[in-house]
mmCIF file of C-alpha atoms in Angstrom:
data_model
loop_
_atom_site.group_PDB
_atom_site.id
_atom_site.type_symbol
_atom_site.label_atom_id
_atom_site.label_comp_id
_atom_site.label_asym_id
_atom_site.label_seq_id
_atom_site.Cartn_x
_atom_site.Cartn_y
_atom_site.Cartn_z
ATOM 1 C CA GLU A 65 49.732 -106.782 9.296
ATOM 2 C CA ALA A 66 51.998 -105.175 11.492
ATOM 3 C CA GLY A 67 51.323 -102.359 13.428
ATOM 4 C CA VAL A 68 52.974 -99.151 14.753
ATOM 5 C CA THR A 69 55.841 -100.017 16.849
ATOM 6 C CA GLN A 70 58.249 -97.018 18.538
ATOM 7 C CA PHE A 71 61.577 -97.813 20.291
ATOM 8 C CA PRO A 72 62.336 -97.952 22.923
ATOM 9 C CA SER A 73 60.060 -98.466 25.015
ATOM 10 C CA HIS A 74 61.618 -96.941 28.441
ATOM 11 C CA SER A 75 64.175 -94.717 28.292
ATOM 12 C CA VAL A 76 66.037 -92.956 31.751
ATOM 13 C CA ILE A 77 67.653 -90.488 31.571
ATOM 14 C CA GLU A 78 69.494 -87.314 33.024
ATOM 15 C CA LYS A 79 67.972 -83.722 32.956
ATOM 16 C CA GLY A 80 70.561 -82.428 30.026
ATOM 17 C CA GLN A 81 71.046 -85.025 28.515
ATOM 18 C CA THR A 82 69.548 -86.469 24.930
ATOM 19 C CA VAL A 83 67.265 -88.638 23.674
ATOM 20 C CA THR A 84 65.686 -89.950 20.380
ATOM 21 C CA LEU A 85 62.896 -91.508 20.387
ATOM 22 C CA ARG A 86 61.725 -93.929 16.980
ATOM 23 C CA CYS A 87 58.608 -94.190 15.521
ATOM 24 C CA ASP A 88 57.761 -96.750 12.813
ATOM 25 C CA PRO A 89 54.397 -96.348 11.764
ATOM 26 C CA ILE A 90 52.114 -99.051 9.872
ATOM 27 C CA SER A 91 53.495 -99.763 6.195
ATOM 28 C CA GLY A 92 51.355 -97.082 3.414
ATOM 29 C CA HIS A 93 50.138 -94.730 6.254
ATOM 30 C CA ASP A 94 51.049 -91.554 4.913
ATOM 31 C CA ASN A 95 49.911 -89.532 8.380
ATOM 32 C CA LEU A 96 52.200 -89.695 11.498
ATOM 33 C CA TYR A 97 51.235 -88.501 14.321
ATOM 34 C CA TRP A 98 53.103 -87.950 17.885
ATOM 35 C CA TYR A 99 51.138 -87.510 21.215
ATOM 36 C CA ARG A 100 52.435 -87.015 24.756
ATOM 37 C CA ARG A 101 50.611 -87.974 27.851
ATOM 38 C CA VAL A 102 52.000 -87.084 31.723
ATOM 39 C CA MET A 103 51.160 -88.429 34.363
ATOM 40 C CA GLY A 104 47.417 -87.747 35.198
ATOM 41 C CA LYS A 105 46.805 -85.348 31.956
ATOM 42 C CA GLU A 106 45.587 -85.990 29.149
ATOM 43 C CA ILE A 107 47.755 -87.325 25.578
ATOM 44 C CA LYS A 108 48.470 -84.344 23.691
ATOM 45 C CA PHE A 109 49.360 -83.799 20.512
ATOM 46 C CA LEU A 110 52.257 -82.711 19.556
ATOM 47 C CA LEU A 111 52.776 -82.452 15.984
ATOM 48 C CA HIS A 112 51.301 -84.485 12.093
ATOM 49 C CA PHE A 113 53.536 -85.771 9.130
ATOM 50 C CA VAL A 114 52.114 -85.888 6.002
ATOM 51 C CA LYS A 115 54.645 -88.088 4.409
ATOM 52 C CA GLU A 116 57.885 -86.193 4.953
ATOM 53 C CA SER A 117 56.649 -82.605 5.464
ATOM 54 C CA LYS A 118 55.747 -81.327 8.736
ATOM 55 C CA GLN A 119 51.565 -80.969 7.861
ATOM 56 C CA ASP A 120 51.012 -79.257 11.810
ATOM 57 C CA GLU A 121 53.464 -78.777 14.534
ATOM 58 C CA SER A 122 51.923 -76.089 16.736
ATOM 59 C CA GLY A 123 51.568 -79.116 19.577
ATOM 60 C CA MET A 124 55.637 -79.062 19.848
ATOM 61 C CA PRO A 125 56.559 -77.601 23.693
ATOM 62 C CA ASN A 126 59.377 -75.704 22.128
ATOM 63 C CA ASN A 127 62.664 -75.550 20.495
ATOM 64 C CA ARG A 128 64.031 -78.517 22.491
ATOM 65 C CA PHE A 129 61.902 -81.124 20.681
ATOM 66 C CA LEU A 130 63.058 -82.135 17.168
ATOM 67 C CA ALA A 131 60.936 -84.484 15.050
ATOM 68 C CA GLU A 132 61.876 -85.499 11.691
ATOM 69 C CA ARG A 133 60.428 -88.418 9.296
ATOM 70 C CA THR A 134 63.409 -89.160 6.805
ATOM 71 C CA GLY A 135 62.018 -90.412 2.926
ATOM 72 C CA GLY A 136 58.485 -90.369 4.953
ATOM 73 C CA THR A 137 58.860 -94.194 5.918
ATOM 74 C CA TYR A 138 59.758 -93.861 9.986
ATOM 75 C CA SER A 139 59.782 -91.016 12.151
ATOM 76 C CA THR A 140 61.839 -90.001 14.933
ATOM 77 C CA LEU A 141 61.560 -87.402 18.172
ATOM 78 C CA LYS A 142 64.470 -85.924 19.527
ATOM 79 C CA VAL A 143 64.947 -84.175 23.332
ATOM 80 C CA GLN A 144 67.837 -81.654 23.261
ATOM 81 C CA PRO A 145 68.305 -80.894 26.159
ATOM 82 C CA ALA A 146 65.870 -83.073 28.021
ATOM 83 C CA GLU A 147 64.324 -81.293 31.381
ATOM 84 C CA LEU A 148 62.183 -83.399 34.342
ATOM 85 C CA GLU A 149 59.431 -81.747 33.300
ATOM 86 C CA ASP A 150 59.495 -83.713 29.631
ATOM 87 C CA SER A 151 58.933 -87.062 31.850
ATOM 88 C CA GLY A 152 55.608 -88.991 30.271
ATOM 89 C CA VAL A 153 54.677 -91.686 27.713
ATOM 90 C CA TYR A 154 55.488 -91.078 24.143
ATOM 91 C CA PHE A 155 52.227 -92.343 21.628
ATOM 92 C CA CYS A 156 53.527 -92.160 17.733
ATOM 93 C CA ALA A 157 50.141 -92.741 15.837
ATOM 94 C CA SER A 158 49.867 -93.565 12.267
ATOM 95 C CA SER A 159 46.718 -92.973 9.486
ATOM 96 C CA HIS A 160 46.462 -94.410 6.269
ATOM 97 C CA ARG A 161 45.530 -90.786 4.647
ATOM 98 C CA GLN A 162 43.768 -87.109 5.602
ATOM 99 C CA GLY A 163 40.016 -86.180 6.117
ATOM 100 C CA GLY A 164 37.578 -88.886 6.374
ATOM 101 C CA TYR A 165 37.688 -89.904 9.385
ATOM 102 C CA ASN A 166 40.412 -92.384 9.133
ATOM 103 C CA GLU A 167 41.193 -93.952 12.357
ATOM 104 C CA GLN A 168 44.876 -93.515 14.113
ATOM 105 C CA PHE A 169 46.538 -96.919 14.782
ATOM 106 C CA PHE A 170 49.291 -96.534 18.139
ATOM 107 C CA GLY A 171 51.777 -97.595 18.801
ATOM 108 C CA PRO A 172 52.376 -98.906 22.670
ATOM 109 C CA GLY A 173 54.033 -95.587 23.447
ATOM 110 C CA THR A 174 57.905 -94.626 24.556
ATOM 111 C CA ARG A 175 58.203 -93.982 28.524
ATOM 112 C CA LEU A 176 60.588 -91.634 29.196
ATOM 113 C CA THR A 177 62.079 -90.634 32.379
ATOM 114 C CA VAL A 178 63.970 -87.608 33.015
ATOM 115 C CA LEU A 179 65.860 -87.224 36.400
ATOM 116 C CA GLN B 225 42.027 -75.082 28.624
ATOM 117 C CA GLN B 226 40.908 -78.394 28.469
ATOM 118 C CA GLN B 227 38.472 -78.598 25.037
ATOM 119 C CA VAL B 228 37.096 -82.614 26.334
ATOM 120 C CA LYS B 229 36.353 -82.820 30.080
ATOM 121 C CA GLN B 230 36.507 -86.187 30.871
ATOM 122 C CA SER B 231 34.599 -88.000 34.089
ATOM 123 C CA PRO B 232 34.625 -89.483 36.659
ATOM 124 C CA GLN B 233 38.648 -90.154 36.618
ATOM 125 C CA SER B 234 38.022 -93.300 37.559
ATOM 126 C CA LEU B 235 35.215 -95.631 38.287
ATOM 127 C CA ILE B 236 34.787 -99.264 39.467
ATOM 128 C CA VAL B 237 31.594 -101.620 38.474
ATOM 129 C CA GLN B 238 30.189 -104.785 39.382
ATOM 130 C CA LYS B 239 30.583 -107.586 36.705
ATOM 131 C CA GLY B 240 27.389 -107.608 35.056
ATOM 132 C CA GLY B 241 26.658 -104.012 35.430
ATOM 133 C CA ILE B 242 26.604 -100.527 33.086
ATOM 134 C CA SER B 243 29.385 -98.605 32.856
ATOM 135 C CA ILE B 244 29.042 -94.852 31.898
ATOM 136 C CA ILE B 245 31.889 -92.230 30.921
ATOM 137 C CA ASN B 246 31.490 -88.474 30.572
ATOM 138 C CA CYS B 247 32.713 -86.031 27.930
ATOM 139 C CA ALA B 248 31.635 -82.428 27.369
ATOM 140 C CA TYR B 249 32.709 -80.366 24.566
ATOM 141 C CA GLU B 250 33.244 -76.999 23.823
ATOM 142 C CA ASN B 251 34.508 -76.101 20.265
ATOM 143 C CA THR B 252 31.485 -76.659 17.441
ATOM 144 C CA ALA B 253 34.355 -76.903 14.788
ATOM 145 C CA PHE B 254 34.525 -80.733 16.172
ATOM 146 C CA ASP B 255 32.604 -83.201 13.973
ATOM 147 C CA TYR B 256 34.588 -86.852 15.041
ATOM 148 C CA PHE B 257 34.217 -88.486 18.187
ATOM 149 C CA PRO B 258 36.150 -91.475 19.065
ATOM 150 C CA TRP B 259 36.598 -93.750 22.140
ATOM 151 C CA TYR B 260 40.071 -95.657 22.434
ATOM 152 C CA GLN B 261 40.205 -98.035 25.228
ATOM 153 C CA GLN B 262 43.876 -98.847 26.794
ATOM 154 C CA PHE B 263 45.487 -101.459 28.434
ATOM 155 C CA PRO B 264 48.299 -101.247 30.590
ATOM 156 C CA GLY B 265 51.706 -101.350 28.425
ATOM 157 C CA LYS B 266 49.706 -101.169 24.887
ATOM 158 C CA GLY B 267 48.916 -97.823 23.621
ATOM 159 C CA PRO B 268 45.237 -96.553 22.712
ATOM 160 C CA ALA B 269 42.737 -98.612 20.807
ATOM 161 C CA LEU B 270 39.705 -97.324 19.170
ATOM 162 C CA LEU B 271 36.785 -98.396 20.811
ATOM 163 C CA ILE B 272 34.253 -97.066 18.950
ATOM 164 C CA ALA B 273 32.807 -93.550 16.986
ATOM 165 C CA ILE B 274 30.278 -91.323 16.689
ATOM 166 C CA ARG B 275 29.870 -88.074 13.941
ATOM 167 C CA PRO B 276 27.961 -85.019 15.286
ATOM 168 C CA ASP B 277 24.674 -85.966 12.544
ATOM 169 C CA VAL B 278 23.768 -89.092 14.723
ATOM 170 C CA SER B 279 22.583 -89.152 18.550
ATOM 171 C CA GLU B 280 23.522 -93.193 19.872
ATOM 172 C CA LYS B 281 25.785 -95.602 17.880
ATOM 173 C CA LYS B 282 25.944 -98.829 19.133
ATOM 174 C CA GLU B 283 28.523 -101.760 19.011
ATOM 175 C CA GLY B 284 27.405 -105.392 20.817
ATOM 176 C CA ARG B 285 28.114 -103.645 24.459
ATOM 177 C CA PHE B 286 29.270 -100.765 23.514
ATOM 178 C CA THR B 287 26.890 -96.892 22.868
ATOM 179 C CA ILE B 288 27.927 -93.555 22.557
ATOM 180 C CA SER B 289 24.914 -91.131 22.871
ATOM 181 C CA PHE B 290 25.982 -87.733 21.997
ATOM 182 C CA ASN B 291 23.811 -84.501 22.592
ATOM 183 C CA LYS B 292 24.929 -82.016 20.479
ATOM 184 C CA SER B 293 22.682 -79.442 22.049
ATOM 185 C CA ALA B 294 24.455 -79.521 24.761
ATOM 186 C CA LYS B 295 28.074 -80.653 23.841
ATOM 187 C CA GLN B 296 28.128 -83.480 25.286
ATOM 188 C CA PHE B 297 28.525 -87.570 24.981
ATOM 189 C CA SER B 298 29.157 -90.923 26.566
ATOM 190 C CA LEU B 299 30.029 -94.382 26.620
ATOM 191 C CA HIS B 300 27.932 -96.575 28.084
ATOM 192 C CA ILE B 301 29.457 -100.290 28.314
ATOM 193 C CA MET B 302 26.480 -102.934 28.853
ATOM 194 C CA ASP B 303 27.271 -105.498 30.748
ATOM 195 C CA SER B 304 30.755 -104.625 32.002
ATOM 196 C CA GLN B 305 33.145 -107.788 32.824
ATOM 197 C CA PRO B 306 36.982 -107.949 34.036
ATOM 198 C CA GLY B 307 38.302 -107.422 30.757
ATOM 199 C CA ASP B 308 36.816 -104.463 30.628
ATOM 200 C CA SER B 309 39.120 -103.469 32.643
ATOM 201 C CA ALA B 310 40.907 -100.837 30.944
ATOM 202 C CA THR B 311 41.918 -96.481 30.645
ATOM 203 C CA TYR B 312 38.922 -95.176 28.268
ATOM 204 C CA PHE B 313 39.853 -92.211 26.429
ATOM 205 C CA CYS B 314 37.206 -89.806 25.012
ATOM 206 C CA ALA B 315 38.344 -87.482 22.066
ATOM 207 C CA ALA B 316 37.521 -85.301 19.225
ATOM 208 C CA ARG B 317 38.515 -83.821 15.710
ATOM 209 C CA LEU B 318 38.387 -80.393 14.647
ATOM 210 C CA ARG B 319 36.739 -80.227 10.700
ATOM 211 C CA ALA B 320 39.902 -82.159 8.475
ATOM 212 C CA ASN B 321 39.814 -78.502 6.597
ATOM 213 C CA GLN B 322 41.157 -77.003 9.858
ATOM 214 C CA ALA B 323 44.603 -77.260 11.650
ATOM 215 C CA GLY B 324 45.595 -80.773 10.393
ATOM 216 C CA THR B 325 43.144 -83.496 11.690
ATOM 217 C CA ALA B 326 44.719 -84.265 15.117
ATOM 218 C CA LEU B 327 43.011 -85.813 17.752
ATOM 219 C CA ILE B 328 42.308 -84.089 21.222
ATOM 220 C CA PHE B 329 41.961 -86.117 24.288
ATOM 221 C CA GLY B 330 40.173 -86.112 27.440
ATOM 222 C CA LYS B 331 41.641 -86.745 31.100
ATOM 223 C CA GLY B 332 40.479 -91.019 31.215
ATOM 224 C CA THR B 333 38.402 -92.597 32.795
ATOM 225 C CA THR B 334 39.969 -95.633 34.775
ATOM 226 C CA LEU B 335 37.523 -98.779 35.046
ATOM 227 C CA SER B 336 37.614 -101.467 37.164
ATOM 228 C CA VAL B 337 35.060 -104.135 37.138
ATOM 229 C CA SER B 338 35.981 -106.637 40.158
ATOM 230 C CA SER B 339 33.963 -110.067 39.679
#
């Protein structure tokens, strides 16, 4: 079974540019999460999809961040325009179903550097 | 405000020794406490998890000790091996019927096991 995949693995952009990160969850997983780790800090929750619907987006930092999950499959996270403080590692995770103690499987992350 | 506090930030242990990482929390609505292990270039992977109605859980060389009254939990790695060198994150999750099922992470502990 393929794990969670993320693309690209690294992205270096200038301040003010736009970047789109992609996550492909494990097939059949309804739940998809985005997290971010800024260097030296904790991994922080950004938002949670159940299929194509946003269940919880309380962690999104501001309206420069836009997440979508068309058709309930892969998800994209767009940052427009990017700022220096957006630098960090963006993780995507998926789990089989909501509730219970379902394990969240993490992707390898996308390292975003904003110069 | 950090909801899950993890210590130490880094840890060096001799091969064969015991590694101990501690976490503390405040929110009594947390109902699930996983530990994640992350190797360089990889995403976090679930190592072991515990529910608050259990005081200890052991899986091989890894043990979680949970103290509900003190709101603390810890990871013990017995007979630590160089292959255990990684970053370890404790986490907590709110009950599934409150604000989704996002994980709240500690800042991580970088463990180095010297041979």
